[in-house]
Coordinates of C-alpha atoms in Angstrom, one line a residue:
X49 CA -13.9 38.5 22.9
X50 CA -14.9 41.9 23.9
X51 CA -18.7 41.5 22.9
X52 CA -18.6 38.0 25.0
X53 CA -17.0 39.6 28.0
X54 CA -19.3 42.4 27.9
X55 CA -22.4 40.1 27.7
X56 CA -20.5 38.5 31.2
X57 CA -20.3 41.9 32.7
X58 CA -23.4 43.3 35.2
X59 CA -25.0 46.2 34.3
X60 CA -24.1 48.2 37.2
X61 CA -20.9 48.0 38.8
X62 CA -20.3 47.0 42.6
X63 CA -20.8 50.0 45.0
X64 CA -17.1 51.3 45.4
X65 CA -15.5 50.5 42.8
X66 CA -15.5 47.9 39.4
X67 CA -17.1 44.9 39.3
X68 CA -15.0 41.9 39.5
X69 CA -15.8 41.0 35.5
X70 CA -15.6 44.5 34.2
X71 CA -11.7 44.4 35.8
X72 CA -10.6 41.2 34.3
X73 CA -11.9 42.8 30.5
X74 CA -11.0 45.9 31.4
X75 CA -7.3 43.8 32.0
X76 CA -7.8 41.0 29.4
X77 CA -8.7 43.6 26.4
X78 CA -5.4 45.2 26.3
X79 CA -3.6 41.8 26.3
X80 CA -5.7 40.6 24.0
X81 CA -4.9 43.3 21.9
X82 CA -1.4 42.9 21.6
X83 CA -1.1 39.0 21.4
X84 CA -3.3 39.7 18.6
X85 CA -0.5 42.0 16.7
X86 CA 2.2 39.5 17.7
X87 CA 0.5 36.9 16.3
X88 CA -0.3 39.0 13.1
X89 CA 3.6 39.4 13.1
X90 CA 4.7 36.3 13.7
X91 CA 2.4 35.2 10.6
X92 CA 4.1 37.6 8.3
X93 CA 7.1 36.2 9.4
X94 CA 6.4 32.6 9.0
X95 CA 7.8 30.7 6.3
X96 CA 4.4 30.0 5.0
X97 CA 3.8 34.0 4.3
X98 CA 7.5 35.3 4.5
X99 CA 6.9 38.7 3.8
X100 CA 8.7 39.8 7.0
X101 CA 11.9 37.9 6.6
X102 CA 14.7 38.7 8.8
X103 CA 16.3 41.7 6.8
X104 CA 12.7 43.1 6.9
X105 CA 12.7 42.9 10.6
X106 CA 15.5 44.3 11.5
X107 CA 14.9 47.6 9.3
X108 CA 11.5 48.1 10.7
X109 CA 13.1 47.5 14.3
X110 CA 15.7 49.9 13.4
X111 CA 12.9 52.5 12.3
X112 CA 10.2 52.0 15.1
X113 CA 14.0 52.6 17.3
X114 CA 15.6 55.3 15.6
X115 CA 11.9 57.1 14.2
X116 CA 8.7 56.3 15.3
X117 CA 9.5 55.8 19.6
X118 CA 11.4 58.9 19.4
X119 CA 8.6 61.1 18.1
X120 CA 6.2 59.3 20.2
X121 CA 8.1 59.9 23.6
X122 CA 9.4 63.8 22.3
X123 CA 5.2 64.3 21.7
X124 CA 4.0 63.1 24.5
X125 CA 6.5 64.0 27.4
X126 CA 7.2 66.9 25.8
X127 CA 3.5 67.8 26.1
X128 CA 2.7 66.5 29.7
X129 CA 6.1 67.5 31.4
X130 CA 7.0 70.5 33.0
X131 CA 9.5 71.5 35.9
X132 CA 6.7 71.0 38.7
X133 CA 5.5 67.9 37.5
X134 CA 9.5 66.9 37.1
X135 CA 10.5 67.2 41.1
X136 CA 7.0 65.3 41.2
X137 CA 8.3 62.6 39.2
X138 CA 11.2 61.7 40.9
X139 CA 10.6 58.6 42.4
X140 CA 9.7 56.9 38.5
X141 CA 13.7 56.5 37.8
X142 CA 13.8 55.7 41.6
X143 CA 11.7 52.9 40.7
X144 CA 13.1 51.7 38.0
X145 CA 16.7 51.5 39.8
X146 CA 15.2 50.0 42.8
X147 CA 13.3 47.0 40.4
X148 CA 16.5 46.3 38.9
X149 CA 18.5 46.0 42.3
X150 CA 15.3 43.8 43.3
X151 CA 15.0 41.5 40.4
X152 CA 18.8 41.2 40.5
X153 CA 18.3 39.6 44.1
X154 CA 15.4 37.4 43.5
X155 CA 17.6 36.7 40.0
X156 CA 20.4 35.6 42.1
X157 CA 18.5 33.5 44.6
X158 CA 16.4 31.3 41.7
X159 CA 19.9 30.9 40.1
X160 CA 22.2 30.1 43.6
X161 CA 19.3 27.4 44.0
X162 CA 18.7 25.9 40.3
X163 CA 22.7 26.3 39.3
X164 CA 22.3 27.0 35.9
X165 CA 24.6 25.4 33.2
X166 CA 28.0 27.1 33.2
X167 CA 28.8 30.0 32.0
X168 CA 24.9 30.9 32.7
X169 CA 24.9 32.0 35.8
X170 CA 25.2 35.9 35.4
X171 CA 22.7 35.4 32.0
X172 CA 20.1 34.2 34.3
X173 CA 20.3 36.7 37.0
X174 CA 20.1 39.5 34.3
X175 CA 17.0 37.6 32.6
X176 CA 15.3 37.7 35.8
X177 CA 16.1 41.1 36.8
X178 CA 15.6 43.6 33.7
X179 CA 12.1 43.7 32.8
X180 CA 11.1 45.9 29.7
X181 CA 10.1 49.0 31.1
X182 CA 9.7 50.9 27.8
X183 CA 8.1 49.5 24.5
X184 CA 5.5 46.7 26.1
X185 CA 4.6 49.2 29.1
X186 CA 3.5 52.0 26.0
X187 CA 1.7 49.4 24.2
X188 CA -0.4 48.4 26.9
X189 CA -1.2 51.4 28.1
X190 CA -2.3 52.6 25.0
X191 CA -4.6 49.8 24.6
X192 CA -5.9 50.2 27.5
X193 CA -6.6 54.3 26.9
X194 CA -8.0 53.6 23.8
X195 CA -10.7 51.9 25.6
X196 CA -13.6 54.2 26.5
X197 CA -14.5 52.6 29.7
X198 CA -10.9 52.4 31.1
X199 CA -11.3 53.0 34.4
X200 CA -8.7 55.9 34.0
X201 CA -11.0 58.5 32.8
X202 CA -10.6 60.5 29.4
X203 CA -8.7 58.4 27.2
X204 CA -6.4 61.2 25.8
X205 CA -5.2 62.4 29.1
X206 CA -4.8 58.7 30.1
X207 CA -2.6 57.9 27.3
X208 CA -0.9 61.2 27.6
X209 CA 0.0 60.6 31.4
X210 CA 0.9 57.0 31.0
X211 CA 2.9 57.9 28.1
X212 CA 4.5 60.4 29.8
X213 CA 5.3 58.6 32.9
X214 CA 6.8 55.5 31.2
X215 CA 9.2 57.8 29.3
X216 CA 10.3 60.0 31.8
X217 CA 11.8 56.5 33.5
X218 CA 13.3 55.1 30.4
X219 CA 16.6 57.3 30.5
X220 CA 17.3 55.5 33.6
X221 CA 16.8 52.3 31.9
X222 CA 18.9 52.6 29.2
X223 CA 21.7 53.9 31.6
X224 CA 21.1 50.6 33.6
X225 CA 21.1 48.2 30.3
X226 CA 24.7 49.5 28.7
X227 CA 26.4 49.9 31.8
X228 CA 25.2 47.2 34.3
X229 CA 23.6 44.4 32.0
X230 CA 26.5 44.8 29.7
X231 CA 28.9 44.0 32.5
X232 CA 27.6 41.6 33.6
X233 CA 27.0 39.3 30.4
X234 CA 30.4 39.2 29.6
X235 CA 31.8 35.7 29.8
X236 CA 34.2 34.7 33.0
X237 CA 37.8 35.1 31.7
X238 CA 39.2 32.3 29.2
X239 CA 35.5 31.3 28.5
X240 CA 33.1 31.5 25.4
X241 CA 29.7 30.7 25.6
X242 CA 30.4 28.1 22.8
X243 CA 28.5 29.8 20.0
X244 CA 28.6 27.1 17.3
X245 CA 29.7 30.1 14.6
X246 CA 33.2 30.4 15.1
X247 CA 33.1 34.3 13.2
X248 CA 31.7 35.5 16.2
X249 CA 34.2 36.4 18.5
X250 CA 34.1 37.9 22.2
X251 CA 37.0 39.6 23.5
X252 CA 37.6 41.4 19.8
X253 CA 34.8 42.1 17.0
X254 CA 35.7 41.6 13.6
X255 CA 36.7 44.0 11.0
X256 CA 33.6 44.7 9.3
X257 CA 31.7 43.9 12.4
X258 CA 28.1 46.2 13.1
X259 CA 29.1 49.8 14.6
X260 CA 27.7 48.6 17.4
X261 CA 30.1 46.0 17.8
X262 CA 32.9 47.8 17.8
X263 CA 34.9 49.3 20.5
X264 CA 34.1 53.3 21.1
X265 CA 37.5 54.1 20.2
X266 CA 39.9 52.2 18.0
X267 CA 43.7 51.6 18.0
X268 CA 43.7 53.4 14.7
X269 CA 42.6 56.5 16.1
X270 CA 44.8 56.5 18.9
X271 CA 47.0 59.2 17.1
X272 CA 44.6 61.6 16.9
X273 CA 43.4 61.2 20.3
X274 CA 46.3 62.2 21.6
X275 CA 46.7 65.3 19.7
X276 CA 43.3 65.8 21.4
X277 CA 44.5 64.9 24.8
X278 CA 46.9 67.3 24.6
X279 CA 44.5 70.5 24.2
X280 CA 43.9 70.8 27.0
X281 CA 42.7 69.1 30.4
X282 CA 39.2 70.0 30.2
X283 CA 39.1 67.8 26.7
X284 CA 41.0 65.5 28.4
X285 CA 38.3 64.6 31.0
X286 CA 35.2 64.7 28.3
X287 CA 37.1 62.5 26.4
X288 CA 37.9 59.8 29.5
X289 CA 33.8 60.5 30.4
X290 CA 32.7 59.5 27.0
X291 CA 35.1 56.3 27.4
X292 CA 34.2 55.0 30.7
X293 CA 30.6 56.0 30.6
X294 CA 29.8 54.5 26.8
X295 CA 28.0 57.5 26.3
X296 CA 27.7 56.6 22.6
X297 CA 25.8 53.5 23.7
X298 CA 23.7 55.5 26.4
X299 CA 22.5 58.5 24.0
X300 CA 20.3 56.0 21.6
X301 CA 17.4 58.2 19.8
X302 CA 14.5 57.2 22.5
X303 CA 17.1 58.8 25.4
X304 CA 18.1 61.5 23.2
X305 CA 14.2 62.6 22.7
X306 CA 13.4 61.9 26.2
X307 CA 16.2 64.5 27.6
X308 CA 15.1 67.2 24.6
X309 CA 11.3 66.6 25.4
X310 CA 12.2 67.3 29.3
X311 CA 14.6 70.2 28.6
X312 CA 12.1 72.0 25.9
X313 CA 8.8 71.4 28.6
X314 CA 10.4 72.5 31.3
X315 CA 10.9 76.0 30.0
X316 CA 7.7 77.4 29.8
X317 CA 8.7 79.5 27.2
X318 CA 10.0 77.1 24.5
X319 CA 7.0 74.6 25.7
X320 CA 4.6 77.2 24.7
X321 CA 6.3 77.8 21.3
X322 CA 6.0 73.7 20.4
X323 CA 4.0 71.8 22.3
X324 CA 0.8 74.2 22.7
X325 CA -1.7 73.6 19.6
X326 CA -1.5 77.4 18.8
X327 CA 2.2 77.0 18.7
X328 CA 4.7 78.4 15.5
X329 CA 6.2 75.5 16.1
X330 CA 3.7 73.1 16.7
X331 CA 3.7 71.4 12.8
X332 CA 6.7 69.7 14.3
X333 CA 5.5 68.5 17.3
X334 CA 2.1 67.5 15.7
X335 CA 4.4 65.7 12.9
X336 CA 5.8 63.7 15.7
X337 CA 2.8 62.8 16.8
X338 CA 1.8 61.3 13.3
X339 CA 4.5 59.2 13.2
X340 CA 4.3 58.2 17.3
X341 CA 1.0 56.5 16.0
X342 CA 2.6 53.8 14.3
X343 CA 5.1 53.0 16.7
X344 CA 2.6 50.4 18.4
X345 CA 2.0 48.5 15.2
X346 CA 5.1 48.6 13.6
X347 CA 7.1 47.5 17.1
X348 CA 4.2 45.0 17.7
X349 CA 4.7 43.2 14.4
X350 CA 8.3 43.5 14.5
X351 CA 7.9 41.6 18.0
X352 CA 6.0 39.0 16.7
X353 CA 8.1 38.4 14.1
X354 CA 11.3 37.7 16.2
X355 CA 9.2 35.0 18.1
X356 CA 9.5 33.0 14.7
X357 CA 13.1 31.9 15.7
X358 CA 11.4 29.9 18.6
X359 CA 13.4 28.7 21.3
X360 CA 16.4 27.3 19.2
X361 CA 19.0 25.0 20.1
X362 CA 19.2 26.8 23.7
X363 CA 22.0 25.3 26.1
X364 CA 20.1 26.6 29.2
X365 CA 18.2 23.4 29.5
X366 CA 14.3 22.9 30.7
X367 CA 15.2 23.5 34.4
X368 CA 16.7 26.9 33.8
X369 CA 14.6 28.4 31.5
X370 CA 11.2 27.4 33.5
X371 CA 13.0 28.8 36.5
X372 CA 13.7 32.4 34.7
X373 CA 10.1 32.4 33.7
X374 CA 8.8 32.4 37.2
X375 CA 11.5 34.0 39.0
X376 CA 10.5 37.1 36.0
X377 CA 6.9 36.6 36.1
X378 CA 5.9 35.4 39.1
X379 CA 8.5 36.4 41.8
X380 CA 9.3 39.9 41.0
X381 CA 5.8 41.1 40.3
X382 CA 5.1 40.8 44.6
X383 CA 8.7 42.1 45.3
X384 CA 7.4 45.9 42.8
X385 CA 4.3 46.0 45.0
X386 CA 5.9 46.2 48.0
X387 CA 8.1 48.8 46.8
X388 CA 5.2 50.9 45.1
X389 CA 3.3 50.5 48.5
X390 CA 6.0 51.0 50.9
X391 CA 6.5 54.3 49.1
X392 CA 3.0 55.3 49.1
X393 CA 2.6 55.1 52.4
X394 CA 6.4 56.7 52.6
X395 CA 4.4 60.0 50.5
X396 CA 7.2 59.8 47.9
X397 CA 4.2 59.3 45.4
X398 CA 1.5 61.9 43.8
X399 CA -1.5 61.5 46.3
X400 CA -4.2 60.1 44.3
X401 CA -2.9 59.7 40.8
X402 CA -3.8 56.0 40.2
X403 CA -2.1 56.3 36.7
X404 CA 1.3 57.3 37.8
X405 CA 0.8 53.9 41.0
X406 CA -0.3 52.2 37.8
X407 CA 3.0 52.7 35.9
X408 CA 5.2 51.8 38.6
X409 CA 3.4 48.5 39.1
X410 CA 3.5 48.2 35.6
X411 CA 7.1 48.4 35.3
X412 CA 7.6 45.6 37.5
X413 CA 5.2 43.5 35.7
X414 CA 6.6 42.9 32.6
X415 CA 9.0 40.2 30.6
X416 CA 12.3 40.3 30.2
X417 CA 13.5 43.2 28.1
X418 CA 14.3 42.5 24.3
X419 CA 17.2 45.3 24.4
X420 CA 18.8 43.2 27.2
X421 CA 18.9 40.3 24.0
X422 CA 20.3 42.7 21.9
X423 CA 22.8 43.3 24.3
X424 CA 23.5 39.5 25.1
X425 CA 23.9 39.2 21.5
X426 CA 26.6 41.7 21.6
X427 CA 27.9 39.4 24.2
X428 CA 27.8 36.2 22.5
X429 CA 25.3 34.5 24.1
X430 CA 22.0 35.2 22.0
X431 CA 20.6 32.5 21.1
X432 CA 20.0 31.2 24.9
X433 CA 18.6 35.1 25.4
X434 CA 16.4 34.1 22.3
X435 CA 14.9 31.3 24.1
X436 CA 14.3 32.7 27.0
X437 CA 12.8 36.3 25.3
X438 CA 10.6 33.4 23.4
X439 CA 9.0 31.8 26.5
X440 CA 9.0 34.4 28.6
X441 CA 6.6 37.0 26.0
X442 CA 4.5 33.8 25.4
X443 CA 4.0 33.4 29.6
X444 CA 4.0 36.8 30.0
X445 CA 0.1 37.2 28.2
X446 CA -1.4 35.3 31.1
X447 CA 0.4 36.8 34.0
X448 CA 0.0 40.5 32.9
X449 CA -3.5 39.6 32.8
X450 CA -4.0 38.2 35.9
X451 CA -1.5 41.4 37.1
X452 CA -3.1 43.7 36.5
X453 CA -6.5 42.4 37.5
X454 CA -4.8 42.5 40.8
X455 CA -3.6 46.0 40.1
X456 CA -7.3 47.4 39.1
X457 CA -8.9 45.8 42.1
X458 CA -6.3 47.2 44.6
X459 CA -6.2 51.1 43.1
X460 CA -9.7 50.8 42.4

């Protein structure tokens, strides 16, 4: 593909800027790229191959999410942050609040006018409104670095930046998916979302139910908590913060390496011990960066082989599910670049850093999140999240295309 859209391309570029051809490989490469990884997964995972069954994928999801997207966000934030560049950054969480208050509305309008199957509703406004922000945003842009002739310059800094920018917004994220999205997939009182396996149970997990299935604190323990309680008032309020604000479901591994990465590179003196090359401590970071490599890979494959569930038995219907693909791909898309450009002109962004512009388009762009199906699993209601995660990553290769086209032309 990239030899035949090369042949396509003109020798020399249009005065200004790319030529129109050069920006649609320059967009389709990337995608390419990563459809072709899915698809490599998906094959493994087939029954035909089955050498990436379902116990296989969920310990290399649990690796690239506990290992390898750690290391690869402490690495690369820890080397391109600092505190500067921090008070800089501020309007990347911004962004990624104000996309999820956006997608929510344009969630809410597709599904006030398709009236999804009850108890849907709320499912459909949160499959509209979370886009992944984290994992597909990293492996595009480092498809697109890796490209010598991206039109972002040297391809190290490019993936360092873009790296850097999409983790510095993924605390915010995570914060966002436990709290908000969790709320708001519960079922309505007295209602199930009729999962066909009757050990699953809503209102209380099981007792050998997943750790992350059970609540944060247990009626067993509630002895010792109140010999806890009781040491003081200080104690008191940590423990009623932990409680209210799930902090053990907020501080996952990626959020726990993105708030070390951004507390050790903001003090220039522990950033020069570990993330400068002539560094004591550099083995470590370098080490990290080893491993960072194959989170692209191993998440890719592990994506592609959660496709092979398909769309299921979904209750959602045709109607629905067609309607959350375009109100994610289509609708929200217009709704980030009138954010992104009303705070350009606003100066809220970095004046002409076309990568950091890049990112916050980006971060509007993409599908539905997969955490946000973990978390409707949680909730009961995964197989419809299944189908729609499905459909939407298979739509999602031709819109980000033709997005970020658009995106090229306009920063470009």
């Amino acid at each position: 593909m990239e030899r035949f859209l090369s042949a396509m391309v003109p020798v020399g570029n249009q005065a200004g800027g790319q030529s129109l051809l050069n920006t649609i490989k320059i967009a389709v490469l990337p995608i390419a790229k990563v459809f072709t990884m899915c698809f490599l997964g998906f094959l493994m995972a087939s029954k035909y191959v089955n050498i990436l069954p379902a116990s296989g994928r969920k310990l290399l999801n649990g690796l690239v999410f506990s290992l390898l997207l750690p290391c690869l966000i402490f690495s690369q934030l820890g080397q391109a942050v600092t505190l500067e560049k921090m008070l800089e950054w501020w309007f990347i969480p911004m962004n990624v609040v104000l996309g999820s208050i956006s997608g929510s509305i344009i969630g809410f309008v597709v599904a006030s006018i398709v009236r999804p199957p009850y108890p849907f509703f709320k499912f459909s406004i949160i499959q509209i409104g979370i886009g992944n922000i984290g994992n597909v945003p990293l492996v595009l842009i480092a498809a697109l670095c890796r490209d010598t002739s991206n039109p972002f310059g040297d391809s190290e800094k490019c993936s360092t930046d873009g790296t850097a920018y999409i983790s510095f917004g993924q605390w915010v994220g995570a914060i966002i998916l436990y709290t908000y999205v969790f709320n708001m997939l519960a079922p309505p009182p007295e209602v199930t979302f009729d999962i066909e396996d009757a050990n699953l149970s809503i209102k209380s997990p099981a007792k050998d139910a997943p750790p992350e299935q059970v609540p944060l604190l247990l009626q067993e323990d509630a002895p010792e908590e109140l010999d806890a309680l009781k040491r003081g008032k200080i104690k008191q309020f940590l423990v009623f913060l932990y409680v209210k604000l799930k902090l053990k479901q907020i501080l996952q591994p990626p959020i726990i390496a993105s708030i070390l990465a951004m507390f050790l590179g903001a003090v220039p003196f522990l950033k020069r011990s570990i993330f400068t090359t002539d560094a004591p401590l550099f083995f470590f970071t370098d080490s990290c960066m080893i491993l960072g490599e194959a989170m692209i890979p191993c998440i890719l494959l592990a994506l592609g082989g959660n496709l092979i569930d398909g769309p299921g038995s979904s209750k959602l219907g045709f109607r629905t599910t067609a309607a959350i693909i375009f109100g994610r791909l289509v609708l929200v898309p217009p709704a980030g670049l009138g954010i992104v450009t009303l705070a350009d002109k606003l100066g809220f962004l970095p004046p002409g850093d076309k990568m950091f512009k890049f990112v916050l388009l980006l971060q509007h762009t993409m599908p539905t999140s997969v955490l946000s199906g973990a978390v409707a699993n949680l909730r009961g209601c995964g197989r419809e999240a299944a189908a729609v995660l499905f459909w939407v990553h298979i739509f999602a290769i031709f819109s980000m295309a033709g997005w970020i086209v658009l995106y090229l032309n306009l920063l470009f």
